[in-house]
Coordinates of C-alpha atoms and ligand atoms in Angstrom, one line a residue:
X14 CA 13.6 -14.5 -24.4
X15 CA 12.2 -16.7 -22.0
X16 CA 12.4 -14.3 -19.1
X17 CA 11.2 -11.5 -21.3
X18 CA 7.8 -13.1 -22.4
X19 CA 7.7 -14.2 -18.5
X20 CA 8.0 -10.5 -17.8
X21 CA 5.6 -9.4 -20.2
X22 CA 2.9 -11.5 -19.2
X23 CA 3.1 -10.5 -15.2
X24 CA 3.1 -6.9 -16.4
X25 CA -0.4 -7.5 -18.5
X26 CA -3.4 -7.4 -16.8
X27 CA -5.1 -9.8 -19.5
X28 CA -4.3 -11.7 -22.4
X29 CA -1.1 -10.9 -24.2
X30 CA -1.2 -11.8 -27.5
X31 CA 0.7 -14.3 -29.7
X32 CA 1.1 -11.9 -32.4
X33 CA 1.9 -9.4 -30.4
X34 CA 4.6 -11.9 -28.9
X35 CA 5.9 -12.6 -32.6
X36 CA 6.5 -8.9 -33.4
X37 CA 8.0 -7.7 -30.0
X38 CA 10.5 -10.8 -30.3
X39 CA 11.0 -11.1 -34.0
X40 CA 10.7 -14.8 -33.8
X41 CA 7.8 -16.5 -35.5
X42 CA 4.5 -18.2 -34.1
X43 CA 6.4 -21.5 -33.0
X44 CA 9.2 -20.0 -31.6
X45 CA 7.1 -18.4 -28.8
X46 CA 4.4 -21.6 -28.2
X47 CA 7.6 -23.1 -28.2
X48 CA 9.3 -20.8 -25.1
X49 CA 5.4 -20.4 -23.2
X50 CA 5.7 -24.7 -23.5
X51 CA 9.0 -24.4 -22.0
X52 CA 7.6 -22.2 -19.0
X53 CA 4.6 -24.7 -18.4
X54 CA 6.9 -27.1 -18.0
X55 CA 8.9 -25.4 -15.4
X56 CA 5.4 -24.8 -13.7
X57 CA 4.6 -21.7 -14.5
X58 CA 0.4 -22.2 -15.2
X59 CA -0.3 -20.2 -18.3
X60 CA -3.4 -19.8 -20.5
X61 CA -4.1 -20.2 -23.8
X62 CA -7.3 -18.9 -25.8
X63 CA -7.7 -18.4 -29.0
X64 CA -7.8 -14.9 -31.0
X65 CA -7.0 -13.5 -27.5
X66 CA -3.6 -15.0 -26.9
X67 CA -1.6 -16.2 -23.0
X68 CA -2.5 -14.8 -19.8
X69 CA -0.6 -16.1 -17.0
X70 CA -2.7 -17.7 -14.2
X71 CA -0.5 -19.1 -11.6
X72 CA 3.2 -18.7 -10.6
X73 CA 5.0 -21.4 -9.1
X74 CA 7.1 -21.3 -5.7
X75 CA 10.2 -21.5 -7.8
X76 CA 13.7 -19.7 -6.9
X77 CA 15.4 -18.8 -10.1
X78 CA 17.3 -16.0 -12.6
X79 CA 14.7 -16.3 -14.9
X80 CA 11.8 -15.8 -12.3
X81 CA 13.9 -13.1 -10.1
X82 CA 14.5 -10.7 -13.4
X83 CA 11.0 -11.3 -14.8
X84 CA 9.5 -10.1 -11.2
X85 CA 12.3 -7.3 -10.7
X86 CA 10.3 -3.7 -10.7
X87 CA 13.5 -1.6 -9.1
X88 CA 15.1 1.1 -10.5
X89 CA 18.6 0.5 -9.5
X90 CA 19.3 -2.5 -7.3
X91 CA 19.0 -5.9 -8.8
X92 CA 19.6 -5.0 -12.5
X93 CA 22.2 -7.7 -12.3
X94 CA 21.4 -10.6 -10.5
X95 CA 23.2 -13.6 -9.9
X96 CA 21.5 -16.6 -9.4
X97 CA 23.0 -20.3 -7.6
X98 CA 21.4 -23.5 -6.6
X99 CA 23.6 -24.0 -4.6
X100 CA 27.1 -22.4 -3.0
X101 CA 29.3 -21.9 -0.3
X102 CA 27.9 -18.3 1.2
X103 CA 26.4 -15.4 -0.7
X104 CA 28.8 -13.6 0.7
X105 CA 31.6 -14.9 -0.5
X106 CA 30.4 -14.9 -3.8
X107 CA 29.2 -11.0 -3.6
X108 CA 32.8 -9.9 -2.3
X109 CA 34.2 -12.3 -5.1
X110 CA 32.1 -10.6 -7.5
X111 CA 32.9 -7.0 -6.3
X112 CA 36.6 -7.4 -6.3
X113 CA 36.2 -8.2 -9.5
X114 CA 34.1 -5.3 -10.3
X115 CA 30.5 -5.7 -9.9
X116 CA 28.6 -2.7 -10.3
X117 CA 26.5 -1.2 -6.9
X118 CA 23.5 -2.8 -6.5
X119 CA 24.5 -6.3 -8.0
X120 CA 22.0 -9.3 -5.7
X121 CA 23.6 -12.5 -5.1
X122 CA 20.6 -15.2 -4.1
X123 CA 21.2 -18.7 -3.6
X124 CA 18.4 -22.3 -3.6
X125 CA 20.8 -22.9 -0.2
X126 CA 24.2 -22.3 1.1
X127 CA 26.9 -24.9 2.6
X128 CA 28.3 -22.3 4.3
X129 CA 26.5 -19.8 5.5
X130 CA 27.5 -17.5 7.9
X131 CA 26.3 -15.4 11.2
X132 CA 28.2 -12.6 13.2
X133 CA 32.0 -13.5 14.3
X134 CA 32.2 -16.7 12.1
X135 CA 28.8 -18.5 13.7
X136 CA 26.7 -21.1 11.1
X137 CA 23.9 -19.5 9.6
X138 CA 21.3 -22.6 8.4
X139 CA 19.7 -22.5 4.9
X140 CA 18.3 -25.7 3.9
X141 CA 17.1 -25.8 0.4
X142 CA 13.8 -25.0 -0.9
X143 CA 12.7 -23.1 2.2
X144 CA 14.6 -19.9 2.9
X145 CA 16.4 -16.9 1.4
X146 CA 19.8 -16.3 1.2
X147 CA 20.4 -12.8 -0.4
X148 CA 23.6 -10.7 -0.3
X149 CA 23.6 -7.1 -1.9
X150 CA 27.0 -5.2 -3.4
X151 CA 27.2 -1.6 -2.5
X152 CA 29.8 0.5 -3.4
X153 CA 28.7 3.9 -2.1
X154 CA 30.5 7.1 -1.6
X155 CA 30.5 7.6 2.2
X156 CA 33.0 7.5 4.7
X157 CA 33.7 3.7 6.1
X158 CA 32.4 4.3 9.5
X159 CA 29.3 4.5 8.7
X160 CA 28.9 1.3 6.6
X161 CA 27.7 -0.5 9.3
X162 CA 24.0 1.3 9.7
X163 CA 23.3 -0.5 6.8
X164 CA 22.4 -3.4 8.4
X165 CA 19.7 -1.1 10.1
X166 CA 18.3 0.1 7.0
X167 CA 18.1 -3.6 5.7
X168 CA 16.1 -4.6 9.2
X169 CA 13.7 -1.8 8.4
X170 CA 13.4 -2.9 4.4
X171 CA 12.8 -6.6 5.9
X172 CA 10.6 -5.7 8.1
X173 CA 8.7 -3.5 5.8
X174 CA 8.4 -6.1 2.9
X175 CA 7.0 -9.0 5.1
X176 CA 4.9 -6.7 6.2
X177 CA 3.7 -6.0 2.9
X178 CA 3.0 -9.7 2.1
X179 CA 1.8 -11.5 5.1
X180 CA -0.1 -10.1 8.1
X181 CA 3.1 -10.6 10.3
X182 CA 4.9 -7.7 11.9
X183 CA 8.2 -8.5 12.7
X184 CA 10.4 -6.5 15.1
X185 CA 14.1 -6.0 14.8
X186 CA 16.6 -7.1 17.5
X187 CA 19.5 -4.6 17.2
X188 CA 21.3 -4.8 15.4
X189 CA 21.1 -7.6 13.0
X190 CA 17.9 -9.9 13.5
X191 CA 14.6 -9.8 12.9
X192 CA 12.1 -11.7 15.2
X193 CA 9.0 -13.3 15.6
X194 CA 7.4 -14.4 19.1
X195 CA 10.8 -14.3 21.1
X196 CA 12.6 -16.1 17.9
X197 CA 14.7 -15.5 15.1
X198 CA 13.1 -15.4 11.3
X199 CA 16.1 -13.1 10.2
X200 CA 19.7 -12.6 10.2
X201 CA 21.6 -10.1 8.5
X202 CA 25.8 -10.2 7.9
X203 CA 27.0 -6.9 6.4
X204 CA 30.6 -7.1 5.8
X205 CA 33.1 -3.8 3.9
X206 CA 36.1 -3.8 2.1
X207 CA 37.9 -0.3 3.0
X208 CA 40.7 1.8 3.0
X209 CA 41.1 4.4 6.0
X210 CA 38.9 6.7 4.4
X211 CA 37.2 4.7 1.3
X212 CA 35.3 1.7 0.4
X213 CA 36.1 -0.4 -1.7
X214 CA 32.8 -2.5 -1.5
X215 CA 30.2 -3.2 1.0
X216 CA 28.2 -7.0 0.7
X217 CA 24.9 -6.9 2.8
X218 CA 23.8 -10.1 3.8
X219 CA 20.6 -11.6 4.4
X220 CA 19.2 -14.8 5.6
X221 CA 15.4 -15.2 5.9
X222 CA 13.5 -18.4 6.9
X223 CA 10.3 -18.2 4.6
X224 CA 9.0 -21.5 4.0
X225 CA 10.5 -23.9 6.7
X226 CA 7.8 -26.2 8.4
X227 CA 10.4 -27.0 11.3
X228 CA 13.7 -26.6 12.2
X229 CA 16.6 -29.1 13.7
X230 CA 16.6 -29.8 17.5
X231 CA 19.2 -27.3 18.5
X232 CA 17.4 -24.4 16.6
X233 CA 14.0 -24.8 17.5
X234 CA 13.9 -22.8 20.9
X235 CA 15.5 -20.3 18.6
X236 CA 14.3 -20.0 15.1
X237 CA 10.7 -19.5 13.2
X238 CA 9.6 -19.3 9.8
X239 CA 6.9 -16.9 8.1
X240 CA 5.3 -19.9 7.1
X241 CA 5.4 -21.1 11.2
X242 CA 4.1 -17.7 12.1
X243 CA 1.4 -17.1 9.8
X244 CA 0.9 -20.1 8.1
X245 CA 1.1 -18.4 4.6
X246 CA 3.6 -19.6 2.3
X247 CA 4.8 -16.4 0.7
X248 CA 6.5 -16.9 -2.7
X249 CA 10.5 -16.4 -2.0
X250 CA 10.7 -14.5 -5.3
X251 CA 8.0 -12.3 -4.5
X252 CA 9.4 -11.4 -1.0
X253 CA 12.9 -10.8 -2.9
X254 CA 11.4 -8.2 -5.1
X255 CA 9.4 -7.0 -1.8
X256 CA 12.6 -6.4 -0.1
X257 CA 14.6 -4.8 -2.9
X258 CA 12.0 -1.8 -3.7
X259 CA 12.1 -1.3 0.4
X260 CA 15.8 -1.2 0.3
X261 CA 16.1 1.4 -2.7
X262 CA 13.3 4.0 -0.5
X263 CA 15.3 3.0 2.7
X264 CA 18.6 3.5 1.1
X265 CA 17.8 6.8 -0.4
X266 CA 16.9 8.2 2.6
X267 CA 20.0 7.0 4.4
X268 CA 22.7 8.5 1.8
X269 CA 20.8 12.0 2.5
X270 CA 22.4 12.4 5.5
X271 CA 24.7 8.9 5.3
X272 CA 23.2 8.8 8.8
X273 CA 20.2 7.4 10.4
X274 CA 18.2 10.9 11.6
X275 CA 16.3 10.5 8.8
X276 CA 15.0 7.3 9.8
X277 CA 15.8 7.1 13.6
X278 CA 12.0 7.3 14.6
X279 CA 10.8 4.6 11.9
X280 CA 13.6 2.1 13.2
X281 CA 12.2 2.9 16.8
X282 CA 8.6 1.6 16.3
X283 CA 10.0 -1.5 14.8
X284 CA 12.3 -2.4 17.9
X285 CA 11.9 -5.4 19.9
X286 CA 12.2 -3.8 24.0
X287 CA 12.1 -0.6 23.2
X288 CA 11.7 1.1 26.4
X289 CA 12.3 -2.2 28.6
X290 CA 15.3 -4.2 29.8
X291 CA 18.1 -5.6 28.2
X292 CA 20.9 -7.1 28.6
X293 CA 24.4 -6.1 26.4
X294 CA 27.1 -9.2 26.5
X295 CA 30.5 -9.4 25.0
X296 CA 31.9 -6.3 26.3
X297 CA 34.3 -6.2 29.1
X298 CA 31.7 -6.9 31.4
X299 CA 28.3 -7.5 31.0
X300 CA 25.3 -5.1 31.7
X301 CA 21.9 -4.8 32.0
X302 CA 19.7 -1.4 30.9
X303 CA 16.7 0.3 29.3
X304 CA 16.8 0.4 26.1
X305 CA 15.8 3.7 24.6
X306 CA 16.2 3.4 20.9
X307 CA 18.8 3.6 17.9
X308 CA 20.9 7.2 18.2
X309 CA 21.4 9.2 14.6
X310 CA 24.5 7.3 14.4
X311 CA 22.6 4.3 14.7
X312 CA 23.7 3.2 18.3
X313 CA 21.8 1.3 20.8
X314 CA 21.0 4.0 23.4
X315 CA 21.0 1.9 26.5
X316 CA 20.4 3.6 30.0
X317 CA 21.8 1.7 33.1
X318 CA 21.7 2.8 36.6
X319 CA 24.9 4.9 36.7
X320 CA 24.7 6.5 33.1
X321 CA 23.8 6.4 29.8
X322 CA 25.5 3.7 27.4
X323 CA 25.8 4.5 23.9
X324 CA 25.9 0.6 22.1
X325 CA 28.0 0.3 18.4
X326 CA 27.1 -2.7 17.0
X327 CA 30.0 -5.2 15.9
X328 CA 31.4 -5.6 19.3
X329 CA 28.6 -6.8 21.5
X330 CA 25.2 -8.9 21.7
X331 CA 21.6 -7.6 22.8
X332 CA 19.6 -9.9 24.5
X333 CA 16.2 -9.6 26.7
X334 CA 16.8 -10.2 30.4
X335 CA 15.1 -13.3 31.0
X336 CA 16.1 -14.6 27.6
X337 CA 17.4 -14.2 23.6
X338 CA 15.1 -11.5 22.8
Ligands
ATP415 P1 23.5 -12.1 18.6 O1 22.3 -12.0 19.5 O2 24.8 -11.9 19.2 O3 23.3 -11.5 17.2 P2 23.0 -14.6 17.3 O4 22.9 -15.9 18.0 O5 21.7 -13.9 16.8 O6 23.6 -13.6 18.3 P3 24.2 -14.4 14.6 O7 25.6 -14.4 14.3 O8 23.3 -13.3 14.3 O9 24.1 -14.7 16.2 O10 23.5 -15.7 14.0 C1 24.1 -17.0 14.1 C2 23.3 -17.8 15.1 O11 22.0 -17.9 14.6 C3 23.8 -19.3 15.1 O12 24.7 -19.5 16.1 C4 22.5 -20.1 15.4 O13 22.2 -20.2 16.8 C5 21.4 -19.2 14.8 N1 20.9 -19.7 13.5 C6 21.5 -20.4 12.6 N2 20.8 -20.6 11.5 C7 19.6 -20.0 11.8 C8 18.3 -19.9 11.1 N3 18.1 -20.4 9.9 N4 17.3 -19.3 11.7 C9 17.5 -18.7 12.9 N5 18.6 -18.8 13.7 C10 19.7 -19.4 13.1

């Protein structure tokens, strides 16, 4: 009941009534000053007048189920959301979950993760209280091969939603970070579960460093917060919700065509070197080209001196030529 009044009072744009309360609930008077106590205690600053009833004031930077479902405004993603303090890696916990049958769309957000995970088994830092850790179960109908433009469409729905809350724009790295200045403030980890021609599940990933007011030794050259960047300290809960209405526009669009032409040119304007020099590792050999935007397919269209590269993501790493990004 909690989270209902909770969501009831960020929906009205004044007082919501305790009568109102009482009849909506069918609990009595003391039952809800009861629950609104509860909420004040858990920092949430809310109002009390008489004859005209609560009115919520102020929200506290808090990172729970309670404050995730009462802020949740999507129509299909994130009507069931799992909520830990702590685990191992959202992941893990999402493919857990779809195996044993999860329905598409289910969020899995931890407070921080003891084991969270970048590309080909790399740590992924998320200390407590400062970042996001997010993973999203999709089970869609499409062909395997294309499960892993996904990650794209999350860049572009990160992107999009910081966007929308700070005055930060972000540019992707293809195919799976999102950076600041020359460093990272994202990473994204989509792994699939899938027969030769069916999937079984798809978890998407996401790691976001919101809050952070540094980072250890061996990150810093590497990694920013939002907070570092624009010195606002954007409520994670709020950037969750952010994110998940950009996915559902982003992902709609995608499973039109299960391909990226609808959103090719989009995903352009938010690369990082578009149109200058990069340099594509862990291939046989490494080599340097322009970079000339995503193909439909969602490739890296790199052009070297001899001929034009088409890049898959999975197998290789983009960097700038002087540097990570
Ligand atoms: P690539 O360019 O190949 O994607 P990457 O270094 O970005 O390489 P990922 O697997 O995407 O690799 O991410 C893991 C790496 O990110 C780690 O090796 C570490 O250097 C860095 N890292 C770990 N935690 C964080 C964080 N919270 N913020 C930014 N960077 C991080």
């Amino acid at each position: 009941m909690k989270t209902k009044i909770l969501a009831e009072l960020r929906r009205a744009t004044g007082y919501v009534s305790g009568q109102a309360l009482c009849e909506e609930f069918n609990v009595s008077r003391t039952a809800i000053w009861k629950a609104i106590n509860t909420l004040k205690k858990e920092g949430y600053e809310i109002e009390a007048v008489q004859n005209k009833g609560y009115r919520l004031v102020r929200v506290p930077e808090i990172l729970s189920q309670k404050e995730l479902e009462s802020i949740r405004a999507t129509k299909w993603l994130a009507t069931e959301y799992h909520y830990y303090e702590s685990i191992d890696s959202t992941n893990t916990v999402a493919k857990k979950l779809a195996e044993e049958g999860a329905p598409h769309g289910t969020v899995v957000v931890a407070g921080t993760q003891t084991g969270g995970k970048g590309r080909r088994g790399r740590v992924w830092e998320t200390p407590a209280g400062t970042s996001i850790s997010m993973t999203y179960v999709l089970k869609p109908d499409m062909m395997p091969g294309n499960a892993s433009m996904l990650t794209l469409v999350m860049a572009m729905a990160v992107v999009r939603a910081i966007e929308s809350l700070t005055q930060l724009h972000p540019k992707i790295k293809w195919p799976n970070d999102i950076v600041m200045n020359g460093k990272k403030i994202c990473g994204i980890l989509t792994e699939m579960s899938a027969q030769m021609d069916y999937i079984n599940h798809i978890v998407v990933g996401t790691g976001i460093n919101v809050l952070n007011e540094s980072f250890p030794q061996e990150l810093e050259e590497k990694a920013t917060s939002i907070y570092l960047e624009s010195g606002e300290a954007v409520q994670r809960a709020q950037l969750i919700e952010a994110i998940n209405e950009q996915f559902e526009h982003y992902y709609e669009q995608f499973m039109e065509t299960q391909d990226m032409s609808r959103l090719d040119k989009e995903y352009n304007t938010l690369l990082v070197n578009l149109g200058g020099q990069v340099r594509v590792e862990g291939g046989k050999e490494p080599y340097v080209g322009n970079s000339r935007g995503i193909s439909e397919r969602g490739e890296l269209i790199v052009d070297t001196w001899e001929a034009r590269r088409l890049v898959s993501s999975g197998e290789v790493s983009v960097r700038g030529v002087y540097g990570y990004v």
